[in-house]
CSV table of C-alpha atoms in Angstrom, one decimal:
chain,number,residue,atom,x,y,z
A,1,UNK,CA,-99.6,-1.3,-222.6
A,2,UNK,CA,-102.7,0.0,-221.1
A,3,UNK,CA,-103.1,3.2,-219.2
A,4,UNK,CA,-102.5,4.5,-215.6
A,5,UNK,CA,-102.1,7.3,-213.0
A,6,UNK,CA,-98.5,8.5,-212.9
A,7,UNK,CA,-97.7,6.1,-209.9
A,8,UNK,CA,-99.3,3.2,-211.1
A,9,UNK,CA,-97.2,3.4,-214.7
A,10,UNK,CA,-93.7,3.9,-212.6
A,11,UNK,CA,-94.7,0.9,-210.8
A,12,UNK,CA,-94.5,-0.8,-214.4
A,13,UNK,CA,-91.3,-3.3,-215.0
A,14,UNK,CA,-88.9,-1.7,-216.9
A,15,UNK,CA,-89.8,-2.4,-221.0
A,16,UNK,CA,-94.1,-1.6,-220.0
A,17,UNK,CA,-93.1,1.6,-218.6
A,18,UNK,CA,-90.1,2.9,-221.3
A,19,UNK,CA,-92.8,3.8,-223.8
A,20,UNK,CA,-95.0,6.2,-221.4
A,21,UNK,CA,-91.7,8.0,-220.8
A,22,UNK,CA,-91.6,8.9,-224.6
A,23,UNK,CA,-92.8,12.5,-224.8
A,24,UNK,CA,-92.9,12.9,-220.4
A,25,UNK,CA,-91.1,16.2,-219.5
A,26,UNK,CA,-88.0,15.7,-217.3
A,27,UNK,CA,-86.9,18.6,-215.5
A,28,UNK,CA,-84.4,19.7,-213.0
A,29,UNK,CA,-84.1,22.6,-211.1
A,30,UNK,CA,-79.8,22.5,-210.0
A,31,UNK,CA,-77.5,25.7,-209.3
A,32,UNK,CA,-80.8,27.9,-209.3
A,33,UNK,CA,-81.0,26.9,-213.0
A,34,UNK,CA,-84.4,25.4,-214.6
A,35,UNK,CA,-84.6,22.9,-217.2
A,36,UNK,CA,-87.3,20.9,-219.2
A,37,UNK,CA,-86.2,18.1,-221.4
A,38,UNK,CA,-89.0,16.8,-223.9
A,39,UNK,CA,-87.9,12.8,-223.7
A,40,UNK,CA,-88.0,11.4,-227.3
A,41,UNK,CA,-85.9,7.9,-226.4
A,42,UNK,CA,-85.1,5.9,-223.6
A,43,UNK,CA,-84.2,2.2,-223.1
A,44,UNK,CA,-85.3,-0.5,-220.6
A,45,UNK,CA,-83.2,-2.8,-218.3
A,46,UNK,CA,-84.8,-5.2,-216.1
A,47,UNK,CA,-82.4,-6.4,-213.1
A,48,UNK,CA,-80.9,-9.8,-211.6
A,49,UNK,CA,-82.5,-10.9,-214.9
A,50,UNK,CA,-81.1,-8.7,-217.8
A,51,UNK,CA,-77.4,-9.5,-218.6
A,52,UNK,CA,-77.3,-5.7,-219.7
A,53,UNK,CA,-78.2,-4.1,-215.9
A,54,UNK,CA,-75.9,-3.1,-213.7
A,55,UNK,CA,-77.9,-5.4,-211.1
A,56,UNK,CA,-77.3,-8.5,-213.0
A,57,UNK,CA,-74.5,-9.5,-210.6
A,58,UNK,CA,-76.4,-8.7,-207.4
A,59,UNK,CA,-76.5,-5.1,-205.0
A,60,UNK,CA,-73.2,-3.6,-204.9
A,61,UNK,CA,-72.6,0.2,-202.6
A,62,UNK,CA,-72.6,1.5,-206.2
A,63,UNK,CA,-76.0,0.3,-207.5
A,64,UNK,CA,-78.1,0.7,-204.7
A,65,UNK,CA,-80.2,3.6,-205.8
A,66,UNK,CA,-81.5,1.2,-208.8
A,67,UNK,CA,-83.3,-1.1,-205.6
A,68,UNK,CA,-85.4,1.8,-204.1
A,69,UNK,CA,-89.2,3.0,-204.7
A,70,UNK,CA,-90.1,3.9,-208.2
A,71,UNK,CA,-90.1,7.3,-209.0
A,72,UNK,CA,-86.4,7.3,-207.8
A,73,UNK,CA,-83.3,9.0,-210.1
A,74,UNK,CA,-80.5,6.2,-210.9
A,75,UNK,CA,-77.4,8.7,-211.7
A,76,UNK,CA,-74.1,7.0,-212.7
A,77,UNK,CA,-70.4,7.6,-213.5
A,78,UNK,CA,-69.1,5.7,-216.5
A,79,UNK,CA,-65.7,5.7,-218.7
A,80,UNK,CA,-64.6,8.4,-216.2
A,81,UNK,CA,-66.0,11.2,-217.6
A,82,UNK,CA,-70.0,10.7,-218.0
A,83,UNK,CA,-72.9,10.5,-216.3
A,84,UNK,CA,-76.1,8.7,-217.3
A,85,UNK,CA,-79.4,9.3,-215.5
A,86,UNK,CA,-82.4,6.2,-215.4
A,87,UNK,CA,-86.1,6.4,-214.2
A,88,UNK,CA,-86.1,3.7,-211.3
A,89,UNK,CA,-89.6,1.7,-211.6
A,90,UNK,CA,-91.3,-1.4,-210.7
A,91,UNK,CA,-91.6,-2.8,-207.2
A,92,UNK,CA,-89.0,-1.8,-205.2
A,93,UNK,CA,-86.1,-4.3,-204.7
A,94,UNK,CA,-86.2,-5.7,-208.1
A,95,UNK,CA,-83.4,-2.8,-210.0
A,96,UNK,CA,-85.9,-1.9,-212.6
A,97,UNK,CA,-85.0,1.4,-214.4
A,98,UNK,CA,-85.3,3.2,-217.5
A,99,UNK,CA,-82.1,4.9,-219.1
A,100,UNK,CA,-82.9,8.5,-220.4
A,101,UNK,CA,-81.6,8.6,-223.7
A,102,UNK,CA,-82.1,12.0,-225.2
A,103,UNK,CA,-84.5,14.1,-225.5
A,104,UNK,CA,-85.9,18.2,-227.2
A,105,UNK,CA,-84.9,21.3,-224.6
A,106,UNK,CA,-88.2,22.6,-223.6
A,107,UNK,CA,-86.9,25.4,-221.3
A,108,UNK,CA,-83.6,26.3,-220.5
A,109,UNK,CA,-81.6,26.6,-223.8
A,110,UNK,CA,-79.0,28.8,-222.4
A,111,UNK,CA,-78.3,26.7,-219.3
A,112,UNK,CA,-78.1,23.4,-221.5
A,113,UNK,CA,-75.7,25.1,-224.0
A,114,UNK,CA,-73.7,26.4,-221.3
A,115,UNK,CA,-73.2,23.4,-219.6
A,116,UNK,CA,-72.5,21.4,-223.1
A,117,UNK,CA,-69.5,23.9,-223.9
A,118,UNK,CA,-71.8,25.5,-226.6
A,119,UNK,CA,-71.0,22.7,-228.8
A,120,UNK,CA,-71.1,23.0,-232.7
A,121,UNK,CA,-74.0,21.2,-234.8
A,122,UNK,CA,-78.3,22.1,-234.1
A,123,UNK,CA,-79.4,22.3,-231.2
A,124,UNK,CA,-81.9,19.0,-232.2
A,125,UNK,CA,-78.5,17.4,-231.4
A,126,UNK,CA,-77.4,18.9,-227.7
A,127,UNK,CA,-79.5,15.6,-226.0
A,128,UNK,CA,-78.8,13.0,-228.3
A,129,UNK,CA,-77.3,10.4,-226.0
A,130,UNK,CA,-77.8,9.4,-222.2
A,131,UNK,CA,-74.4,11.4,-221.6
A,132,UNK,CA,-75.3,14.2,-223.4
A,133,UNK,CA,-79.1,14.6,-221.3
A,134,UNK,CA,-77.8,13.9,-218.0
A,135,UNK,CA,-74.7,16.9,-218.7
A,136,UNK,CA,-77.7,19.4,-219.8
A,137,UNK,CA,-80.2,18.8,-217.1
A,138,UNK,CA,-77.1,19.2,-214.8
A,139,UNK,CA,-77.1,15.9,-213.3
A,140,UNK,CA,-73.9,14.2,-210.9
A,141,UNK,CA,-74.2,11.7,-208.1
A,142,UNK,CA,-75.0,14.3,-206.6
A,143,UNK,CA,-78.2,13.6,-207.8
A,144,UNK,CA,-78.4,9.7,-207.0
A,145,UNK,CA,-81.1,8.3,-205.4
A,146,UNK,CA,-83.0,11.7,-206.0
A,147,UNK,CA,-86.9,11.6,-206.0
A,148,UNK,CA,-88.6,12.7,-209.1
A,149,UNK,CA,-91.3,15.1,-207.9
A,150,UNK,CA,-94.5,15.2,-209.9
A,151,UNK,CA,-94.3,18.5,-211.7
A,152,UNK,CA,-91.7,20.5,-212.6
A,153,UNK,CA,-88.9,20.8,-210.5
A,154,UNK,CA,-88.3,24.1,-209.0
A,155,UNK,CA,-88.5,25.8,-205.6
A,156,UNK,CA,-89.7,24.9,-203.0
A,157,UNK,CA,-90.0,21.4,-203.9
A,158,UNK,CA,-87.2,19.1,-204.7
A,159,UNK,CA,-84.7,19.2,-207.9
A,160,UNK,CA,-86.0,16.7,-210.2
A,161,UNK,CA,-89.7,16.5,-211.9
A,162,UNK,CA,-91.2,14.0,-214.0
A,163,UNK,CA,-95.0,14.8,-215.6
A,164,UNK,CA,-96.9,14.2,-218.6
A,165,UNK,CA,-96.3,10.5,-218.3
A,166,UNK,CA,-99.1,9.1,-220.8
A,167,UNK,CA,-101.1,6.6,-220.1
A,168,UNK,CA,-101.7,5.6,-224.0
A,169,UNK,CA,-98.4,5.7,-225.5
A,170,UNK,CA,-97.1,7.6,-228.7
A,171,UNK,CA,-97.0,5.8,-231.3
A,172,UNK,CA,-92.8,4.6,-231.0
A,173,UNK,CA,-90.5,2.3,-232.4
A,174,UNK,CA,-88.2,-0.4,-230.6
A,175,UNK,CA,-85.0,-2.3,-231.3
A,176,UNK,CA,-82.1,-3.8,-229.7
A,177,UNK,CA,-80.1,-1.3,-227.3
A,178,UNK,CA,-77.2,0.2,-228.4
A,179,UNK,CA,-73.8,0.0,-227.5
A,180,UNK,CA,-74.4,-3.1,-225.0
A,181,UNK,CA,-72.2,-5.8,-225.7
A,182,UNK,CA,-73.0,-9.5,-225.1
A,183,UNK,CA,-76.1,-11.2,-224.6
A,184,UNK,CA,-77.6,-8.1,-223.4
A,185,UNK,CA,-77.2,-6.0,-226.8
A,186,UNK,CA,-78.8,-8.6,-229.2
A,187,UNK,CA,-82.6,-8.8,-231.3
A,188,UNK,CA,-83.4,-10.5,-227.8
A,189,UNK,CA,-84.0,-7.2,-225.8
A,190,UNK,CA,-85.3,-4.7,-228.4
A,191,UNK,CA,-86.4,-2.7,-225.6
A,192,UNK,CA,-84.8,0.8,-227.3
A,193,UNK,CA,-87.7,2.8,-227.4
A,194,UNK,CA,-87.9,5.8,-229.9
A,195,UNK,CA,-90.4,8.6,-231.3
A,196,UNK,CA,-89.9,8.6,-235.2
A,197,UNK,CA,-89.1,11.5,-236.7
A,198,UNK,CA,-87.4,12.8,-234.0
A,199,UNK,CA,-84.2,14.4,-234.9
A,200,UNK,CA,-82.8,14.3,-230.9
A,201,UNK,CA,-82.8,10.6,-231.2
A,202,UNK,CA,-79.5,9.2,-231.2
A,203,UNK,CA,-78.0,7.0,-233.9
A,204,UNK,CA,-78.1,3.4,-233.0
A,205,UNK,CA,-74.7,1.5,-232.8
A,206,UNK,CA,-73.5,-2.3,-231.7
A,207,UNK,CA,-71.3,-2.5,-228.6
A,208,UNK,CA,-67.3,-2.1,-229.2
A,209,UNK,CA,-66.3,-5.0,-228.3
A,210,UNK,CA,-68.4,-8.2,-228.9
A,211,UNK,CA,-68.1,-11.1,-226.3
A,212,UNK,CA,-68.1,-8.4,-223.3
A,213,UNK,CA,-71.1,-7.3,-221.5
A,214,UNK,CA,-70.5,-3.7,-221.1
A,215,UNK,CA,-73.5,-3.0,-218.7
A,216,UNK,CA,-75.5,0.4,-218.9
A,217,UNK,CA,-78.3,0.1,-216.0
């Protein structure tokens, strides 16, 4: 994969950068509330190309944040009732983004319990899934097309940080994204990216119903 500054990895298509996300700190600093998410998995969609993007059909009003500079936040609504949050990357224009899949709380335990209605189970389990990381950092469309600063987040500076990209990768594990129906779901895209061993990393699942393309990014 090679290695980088911070801007020239989120410049990266999609499925180079996912793995330098794995083990980045993702923080948000919403309602005068901090939090740092430890990323342990992510997956990679790739634009008017991927059959699994939300930009595989073109720019619609509500994908445009997934066209912008890299380094921007994709936030989305799906199912009426969740929001997923995606690392925009590559050159701008092309809808490159990385979904944020789950991730370890590094700092704000309360705040991320609090706003997951202090749900039963360990607390290795309060990120596992994109809705489940985007309801603990706090994250709405609020929050669409949202810079991510280079730090942690925080006053005075804006309310999303991204740091500790690395430029040599983890050591990670890949396979076909979950959940996403269609051509987009198969051994075709294994561009699920994952730190083994890491108890915050959700269970991997086919899509509901086969023959649909159920789109995440």
């Amino acid at each position: 994969m090679g290695t980088g500054t911070r801007d020239q990895l989120l410049a990266l298509p999609s499925m180079h950068l996912a793995p330098h996300l794995l083990g980045a700190r993702v923080s948000s600093y919403i309602g005068g509330q901090l939090v740092v998410v430890r990323l342990t998995e992510v997956e990679a969609y790739d634009g008017s190309g991927d059959p699994g993007s939300h930009a595989y059909r073109g720019r619609t009003a509500r994908n445009a944040g997934l066209f912008g500079p890299p380094g921007t936040a994709y936030v989305y609504f799906t199912y009426g009732m969740h929001h997923c949050a995606n690392v925009v990357c590559g050159a701008e224009g092309t809808a490159s983004a990385v979904l944020m899949r789950a991730g370890e709380v590094v700092t704000g335990l309360e705040t991320v319990l609090a706003r997951r209605g202090h749900p039963k189970g360990p607390e290795t389990r309060l990120l596992s899934g994109p809705a489940r990381l985007a309801q603990g950092l706090g994250l709405t469309l609020a929050n669409n097309t949202a810079g991510f600063r280079d730090g942690t987040a925080g006053p005075p500076g804006p309310e999303l940080g991204l740091e500790n990209l690395s430029g040599a990768p983890h050591p990670f594990l890949a396979g076909p994204r979950t959940g996403v129906a269609g051509a987009g779901g198969t051994e075709e895209y294994p561009w699920r990216f994952w730190l083994p061993g890491e108890p915050s990393v959700s269970p991997y699942r086919r899509a509901a119903a086969p023959g649909t393309r159920a789109r995440r990014v």
